[in-house]
Amino acid sequence: MEEKVFKNEEEYASQAGTGALLNPRVDSTFKALFTQDTKESKAAMQSFLEAATERKIRKWNLTANEPPEEFAGQRGVSYDIVCEFDDGMAADIEMQAFNQEYDYGKRAEYQVARLETTYLKKGDDWEKAPIVYQISVLDFNYGAGDADGDTLERSKSPVSRYAMRTKDGRELSNALNIIFVELPKAKGLEDSVETNTALENWAIFLKDADNPNKKDIISKLTGKEDGFMNAQKSLSSISANRNLWIAQYHQELHERDRISGLNAAHQRGLDEGRKEGRKEGHKEGHKEGLADGVRMTARNLLALGMSDEIIAKATGLSEDEIRKLR
């Protein structure tokens, strides 16, 4: 199915109320999907949290930051969802729709450490350090490297879980937890909905929920678990919100502009490199030509029976270089 091209913001926003669905992989939509004051949105959030943490959650509440329905056009605005649980746990959830070429591993480590210090009150002893989760949903494959810069072998599963452990696998503490959900890797799991983990199925849902060609797989998910049914209802509801379509338009436009700028800079770099290479090549060729001429002169003088010493003075070559020409 060919993707429709929209000329401007007004035309793009006109999709609100037509039955078209917002893209849940855009962070403003992702946040709105899970943070509405409706039973469907709350049930979807509960299901997603339990799938991510692999825990049964009795009570949780959102920690407010920005309202998900407004968009002022700044890319600096954070759309993270922060949740606090009744047992002291906390989670920060983010959607990364576009690969910004960050070191996502270090970034996640910083975020989970910051979450820990936020919920560890001043004066508390270490026993009160809460279990915290940094959950990053990525609409691209995360490529990590080792200390030497080599790409590490990655899991084929869309879900990767990290915690602090020794090299032989002993757990240091279960306090800091990082979870990556790489949506492109969910493509191979569509035929195994019944045996996938709950979070793997969430990866399928977030990857395909707005795709009209994937209605069958979404129906299979919504029929399997109420969390997906409620998420689909929540997505349908917020897709009637014109402000969210405008937010999505600006975020996609910003990303296209960013990529175009990077591509233009890359092309300029290639062009400059080629130009400089031609200059250097000309210089090197000229130098090589002179060197060939000097060596030919030396050979001619050798043929006339001149001594190595005289030839060295005449050509500037060393006597060792002259001997190699014999």
mmCIF file of N, CA, C and O in Angstrom, residues 30-36 38-62 81-87 89 91 93 133 135 161 179 198-199 202 205 225-232 234:
data_model
loop_
_atom_site.group_PDB
_atom_site.id
_atom_site.type_symbol
_atom_site.label_atom_id
_atom_site.label_comp_id
_atom_site.label_asym_id
_atom_site.label_seq_id
_atom_site.Cartn_x
_atom_site.Cartn_y
_atom_site.Cartn_z
ATOM 1 N N PHE A 30 2.475 7.965 21.525
ATOM 2 C CA PHE A 30 2.754 6.890 22.481
ATOM 3 C C PHE A 30 2.348 7.316 23.889
ATOM 4 O O PHE A 30 1.685 6.575 24.623
ATOM 5 N N LYS A 31 2.721 8.537 24.271
ATOM 6 C CA LYS A 31 2.389 9.008 25.613
ATOM 7 C C LYS A 31 0.880 9.175 25.768
ATOM 8 O O LYS A 31 0.297 8.778 26.786
ATOM 9 N N ALA A 32 0.239 9.743 24.755
ATOM 10 C CA ALA A 32 -1.209 9.947 24.832
ATOM 11 C C ALA A 32 -1.955 8.624 24.926
ATOM 12 O O ALA A 32 -2.955 8.504 25.635
ATOM 13 N N LEU A 33 -1.484 7.614 24.216
ATOM 14 C CA LEU A 33 -2.106 6.291 24.229
ATOM 15 C C LEU A 33 -2.250 5.749 25.648
ATOM 16 O O LEU A 33 -3.292 5.194 26.007
ATOM 17 N N PHE A 34 -1.223 5.955 26.474
ATOM 18 C CA PHE A 34 -1.179 5.338 27.791
ATOM 19 C C PHE A 34 -1.545 6.267 28.956
ATOM 20 O O PHE A 34 -1.598 5.812 30.091
ATOM 21 N N THR A 35 -1.770 7.551 28.704
ATOM 22 C CA THR A 35 -1.925 8.479 29.835
ATOM 23 C C THR A 35 -3.263 9.211 29.862
ATOM 24 O O THR A 35 -3.421 10.188 30.599
ATOM 25 N N GLN A 36 -4.230 8.761 29.064
ATOM 26 C CA GLN A 36 -5.551 9.394 29.125
ATOM 27 C C GLN A 36 -6.279 8.984 30.411
ATOM 28 O O GLN A 36 -6.043 7.909 30.964
ATOM 29 N N THR A 38 -8.945 7.571 31.046
ATOM 30 C CA THR A 38 -10.026 6.673 30.637
ATOM 31 C C THR A 38 -9.686 5.270 31.114
ATOM 32 O O THR A 38 -8.506 4.930 31.301
ATOM 33 N N LYS A 39 -10.684 4.434 31.273
ATOM 34 C CA LYS A 39 -10.428 3.076 31.748
ATOM 35 C C LYS A 39 -9.626 2.283 30.718
ATOM 36 O O LYS A 39 -8.809 1.420 31.069
ATOM 37 N N GLU A 40 -9.851 2.562 29.411
ATOM 38 C CA GLU A 40 -9.120 1.849 28.363
ATOM 39 C C GLU A 40 -7.628 2.184 28.409
ATOM 40 O O GLU A 40 -6.775 1.293 28.347
ATOM 41 N N SER A 41 -7.323 3.468 28.521
ATOM 42 C CA SER A 41 -5.918 3.888 28.562
ATOM 43 C C SER A 41 -5.220 3.336 29.805
ATOM 44 O O SER A 41 -4.084 2.846 29.730
ATOM 45 N N LYS A 42 -5.896 3.402 30.941
ATOM 46 C CA LYS A 42 -5.301 2.908 32.190
ATOM 47 C C LYS A 42 -5.092 1.393 32.144
ATOM 48 O O LYS A 42 -4.078 0.881 32.622
ATOM 49 N N ALA A 43 -6.054 0.685 31.568
ATOM 50 C CA ALA A 43 -5.920 -0.774 31.461
ATOM 51 C C ALA A 43 -4.779 -1.149 30.521
ATOM 52 O O ALA A 43 -4.045 -2.117 30.761
ATOM 53 N N ALA A 44 -4.620 -0.381 29.442
ATOM 54 C CA ALA A 44 -3.514 -0.629 28.519
ATOM 55 C C ALA A 44 -2.173 -0.395 29.203
ATOM 56 O O ALA A 44 -1.234 -1.183 29.056
ATOM 57 N N MET A 45 -2.083 0.677 29.998
ATOM 58 C CA MET A 45 -0.852 0.985 30.718
ATOM 59 C C MET A 45 -0.525 -0.117 31.711
ATOM 60 O O MET A 45 0.624 -0.543 31.840
ATOM 61 N N GLN A 46 -1.536 -0.596 32.420
ATOM 62 C CA GLN A 46 -1.351 -1.674 33.400
ATOM 63 C C GLN A 46 -0.787 -2.925 32.716
ATOM 64 O O GLN A 46 0.168 -3.542 33.190
ATOM 65 N N SER A 47 -1.369 -3.267 31.571
ATOM 66 C CA SER A 47 -0.933 -4.449 30.839
ATOM 67 C C SER A 47 0.508 -4.295 30.352
ATOM 68 O O SER A 47 1.324 -5.219 30.464
ATOM 69 N N PHE A 48 0.831 -3.135 29.807
ATOM 70 C CA PHE A 48 2.182 -2.899 29.299
ATOM 71 C C PHE A 48 3.206 -2.941 30.436
ATOM 72 O O PHE A 48 4.278 -3.551 30.292
ATOM 73 N N LEU A 49 2.891 -2.316 31.569
ATOM 74 C CA LEU A 49 3.809 -2.306 32.710
ATOM 75 C C LEU A 49 4.072 -3.721 33.234
ATOM 76 O O LEU A 49 5.210 -4.076 33.552
ATOM 77 N N GLU A 50 3.025 -4.516 33.331
ATOM 78 C CA GLU A 50 3.199 -5.878 33.827
ATOM 79 C C GLU A 50 4.018 -6.718 32.846
ATOM 80 O O GLU A 50 4.837 -7.548 33.262
ATOM 81 N N ALA A 51 3.824 -6.476 31.552
ATOM 82 C CA ALA A 51 4.607 -7.199 30.550
ATOM 83 C C ALA A 51 6.079 -6.801 30.626
ATOM 84 O O ALA A 51 6.972 -7.643 30.531
ATOM 85 N N ALA A 52 6.342 -5.510 30.817
ATOM 86 C CA ALA A 52 7.720 -5.016 30.840
ATOM 87 C C ALA A 52 8.452 -5.424 32.115
ATOM 88 O O ALA A 52 9.603 -5.859 32.072
ATOM 89 N N THR A 53 7.793 -5.290 33.265
ATOM 90 C CA THR A 53 8.453 -5.577 34.543
ATOM 91 C C THR A 53 8.386 -7.045 34.931
ATOM 92 O O THR A 53 9.087 -7.484 35.839
ATOM 93 N N GLU A 54 7.529 -7.799 34.244
ATOM 94 C CA GLU A 54 7.277 -9.209 34.577
ATOM 95 C C GLU A 54 6.840 -9.357 36.029
ATOM 96 O O GLU A 54 7.221 -10.290 36.727
ATOM 97 N N ARG A 55 6.031 -8.430 36.485
ATOM 98 C CA ARG A 55 5.484 -8.429 37.842
ATOM 99 C C ARG A 55 3.990 -8.153 37.775
ATOM 100 O O ARG A 55 3.524 -7.416 36.901
ATOM 101 N N LYS A 56 3.265 -8.694 38.731
ATOM 102 C CA LYS A 56 1.851 -8.349 38.876
ATOM 103 C C LYS A 56 1.790 -7.034 39.642
ATOM 104 O O LYS A 56 2.326 -6.930 40.752
ATOM 105 N N ILE A 57 1.176 -6.049 39.071
ATOM 106 C CA ILE A 57 1.149 -4.720 39.686
ATOM 107 C C ILE A 57 -0.250 -4.455 40.243
ATOM 108 O O ILE A 57 -1.248 -4.538 39.515
ATOM 109 N N ARG A 58 -0.284 -4.125 41.521
ATOM 110 C CA ARG A 58 -1.577 -3.894 42.171
ATOM 111 C C ARG A 58 -2.046 -2.450 41.950
ATOM 112 O O ARG A 58 -3.173 -2.216 41.540
ATOM 113 N N LYS A 59 -1.166 -1.494 42.237
ATOM 114 C CA LYS A 59 -1.537 -0.081 42.086
ATOM 115 C C LYS A 59 -0.350 0.696 41.548
ATOM 116 O O LYS A 59 0.798 0.403 41.866
ATOM 117 N N TRP A 60 -0.630 1.695 40.739
ATOM 118 C CA TRP A 60 0.411 2.567 40.217
ATOM 119 C C TRP A 60 -0.221 3.917 39.902
ATOM 120 O O TRP A 60 -1.427 4.039 39.780
ATOM 121 N N ASN A 61 0.592 4.944 39.798
ATOM 122 C CA ASN A 61 0.079 6.242 39.373
ATOM 123 C C ASN A 61 1.132 6.959 38.528
ATOM 124 O O ASN A 61 2.338 6.718 38.650
ATOM 125 N N LEU A 62 0.652 7.811 37.657
ATOM 126 C CA LEU A 62 1.532 8.574 36.783
ATOM 127 C C LEU A 62 2.111 9.763 37.529
ATOM 128 O O LEU A 62 1.425 10.411 38.312
ATOM 129 N N ILE A 81 7.060 8.742 30.039
ATOM 130 C CA ILE A 81 5.981 8.428 30.978
ATOM 131 C C ILE A 81 6.646 7.911 32.250
ATOM 132 O O ILE A 81 7.384 6.933 32.213
ATOM 133 N N VAL A 82 6.398 8.573 33.368
ATOM 134 C CA VAL A 82 6.995 8.167 34.638
ATOM 135 C C VAL A 82 5.894 7.619 35.538
ATOM 136 O O VAL A 82 4.871 8.273 35.758
ATOM 137 N N CYS A 83 6.111 6.409 36.042
ATOM 138 C CA CYS A 83 5.124 5.741 36.892
ATOM 139 C C CYS A 83 5.732 5.408 38.246
ATOM 140 O O CYS A 83 6.893 5.015 38.336
ATOM 141 N N GLU A 84 4.909 5.544 39.273
ATOM 142 C CA GLU A 84 5.315 5.178 40.633
ATOM 143 C C GLU A 84 4.355 4.097 41.131
ATOM 144 O O GLU A 84 3.141 4.209 40.947
ATOM 145 N N PHE A 85 4.902 3.039 41.740
ATOM 146 C CA PHE A 85 4.090 1.904 42.164
ATOM 147 C C PHE A 85 3.873 1.936 43.678
ATOM 148 O O PHE A 85 4.645 2.543 44.420
ATOM 149 N N ASP A 86 2.826 1.262 44.117
ATOM 150 C CA ASP A 86 2.481 1.304 45.538
ATOM 151 C C ASP A 86 3.520 0.605 46.417
ATOM 152 O O ASP A 86 3.600 0.864 47.613
ATOM 153 N N ASP A 87 4.352 -0.261 45.822
ATOM 154 C CA ASP A 87 5.364 -0.951 46.615
ATOM 155 C C ASP A 87 6.718 -0.249 46.572
ATOM 156 O O ASP A 87 7.737 -0.802 46.979
ATOM 157 N N MET A 89 8.367 0.763 43.798
ATOM 158 C CA MET A 89 9.029 0.685 42.496
ATOM 159 C C MET A 89 8.680 1.914 41.657
ATOM 160 O O MET A 89 7.685 2.602 41.906
ATOM 161 N N ALA A 91 9.111 3.462 37.311
ATOM 162 C CA ALA A 91 9.502 3.160 35.936
ATOM 163 C C ALA A 91 9.441 4.425 35.094
ATOM 164 O O ALA A 91 8.560 5.266 35.272
ATOM 165 N N ILE A 93 9.296 5.331 31.071
ATOM 166 C CA ILE A 93 9.049 4.699 29.773
ATOM 167 C C ILE A 93 9.190 5.762 28.695
ATOM 168 O O ILE A 93 8.634 6.860 28.806
ATOM 169 N N TYR A 133 12.939 0.868 36.829
ATOM 170 C CA TYR A 133 13.021 0.346 35.461
ATOM 171 C C TYR A 133 13.116 1.506 34.475
ATOM 172 O O TYR A 133 12.320 2.453 34.535
ATOM 173 N N ILE A 135 12.552 1.801 30.641
ATOM 174 C CA ILE A 135 11.995 1.020 29.536
ATOM 175 C C ILE A 135 12.046 1.884 28.279
ATOM 176 O O ILE A 135 11.372 2.913 28.185
ATOM 177 N N ARG A 161 16.904 -7.390 28.239
ATOM 178 C CA ARG A 161 16.831 -6.962 29.639
ATOM 179 C C ARG A 161 18.246 -6.903 30.214
ATOM 180 O O ARG A 161 19.032 -7.826 30.053
ATOM 181 N N ILE A 179 15.389 -2.029 30.103
ATOM 182 C CA ILE A 179 14.698 -2.892 29.134
ATOM 183 C C ILE A 179 14.639 -2.157 27.797
ATOM 184 O O ILE A 179 14.161 -1.025 27.725
ATOM 185 N N ALA A 198 4.696 -11.706 26.726
ATOM 186 C CA ALA A 198 3.735 -10.595 26.687
ATOM 187 C C ALA A 198 4.368 -9.342 26.083
ATOM 188 O O ALA A 198 3.735 -8.624 25.301
ATOM 189 N N LEU A 199 5.634 -9.083 26.418
ATOM 190 C CA LEU A 199 6.275 -7.871 25.907
ATOM 191 C C LEU A 199 6.609 -8.004 24.421
ATOM 192 O O LEU A 199 6.580 -7.012 23.684
ATOM 193 N N TRP A 202 3.545 -7.024 22.752
ATOM 194 C CA TRP A 202 3.396 -5.568 22.778
ATOM 195 C C TRP A 202 4.252 -4.928 21.685
ATOM 196 O O TRP A 202 3.860 -3.919 21.082
ATOM 197 N N PHE A 205 2.256 -5.181 18.581
ATOM 198 C CA PHE A 205 1.144 -4.232 18.587
ATOM 199 C C PHE A 205 1.625 -2.818 18.251
ATOM 200 O O PHE A 205 1.047 -2.145 17.388
ATOM 201 N N GLU A 225 -5.854 -10.906 24.521
ATOM 202 C CA GLU A 225 -5.601 -10.268 25.825
ATOM 203 C C GLU A 225 -6.296 -8.912 25.898
ATOM 204 O O GLU A 225 -6.238 -8.118 24.953
ATOM 205 N N ASP A 226 -6.983 -8.652 26.988
ATOM 206 C CA ASP A 226 -7.754 -7.412 27.132
ATOM 207 C C ASP A 226 -6.876 -6.161 27.053
ATOM 208 O O ASP A 226 -7.342 -5.094 26.648
ATOM 209 N N GLY A 227 -5.610 -6.286 27.460
ATOM 210 C CA GLY A 227 -4.721 -5.120 27.416
ATOM 211 C C GLY A 227 -4.595 -4.561 26.016
ATOM 212 O O GLY A 227 -4.614 -3.339 25.812
ATOM 213 N N PHE A 228 -4.499 -5.445 25.016
ATOM 214 C CA PHE A 228 -4.390 -4.993 23.628
ATOM 215 C C PHE A 228 -5.717 -4.431 23.126
ATOM 216 O O PHE A 228 -5.735 -3.463 22.366
ATOM 217 N N MET A 229 -6.812 -5.031 23.544
ATOM 218 C CA MET A 229 -8.116 -4.523 23.152
ATOM 219 C C MET A 229 -8.301 -3.104 23.671
ATOM 220 O O MET A 229 -8.757 -2.206 22.956
ATOM 221 N N ASN A 230 -7.908 -2.873 24.945
ATOM 222 C CA ASN A 230 -8.032 -1.536 25.514
ATOM 223 C C ASN A 230 -7.066 -0.549 24.865
ATOM 224 O O ASN A 230 -7.394 0.624 24.670
ATOM 225 N N ALA A 231 -5.872 -1.031 24.508
ATOM 226 C CA ALA A 231 -4.911 -0.156 23.831
ATOM 227 C C ALA A 231 -5.443 0.265 22.465
ATOM 228 O O ALA A 231 -5.307 1.427 22.055
ATOM 229 N N GLN A 232 -6.087 -0.673 21.752
ATOM 230 C CA GLN A 232 -6.648 -0.350 20.443
ATOM 231 C C GLN A 232 -7.784 0.658 20.577
ATOM 232 O O GLN A 232 -7.898 1.589 19.765
ATOM 233 N N SER A 234 -8.085 2.850 23.003
ATOM 234 C CA SER A 234 -7.465 4.123 23.382
ATOM 235 C C SER A 234 -6.856 4.809 22.161
ATOM 236 O O SER A 234 -6.999 6.022 21.971
#
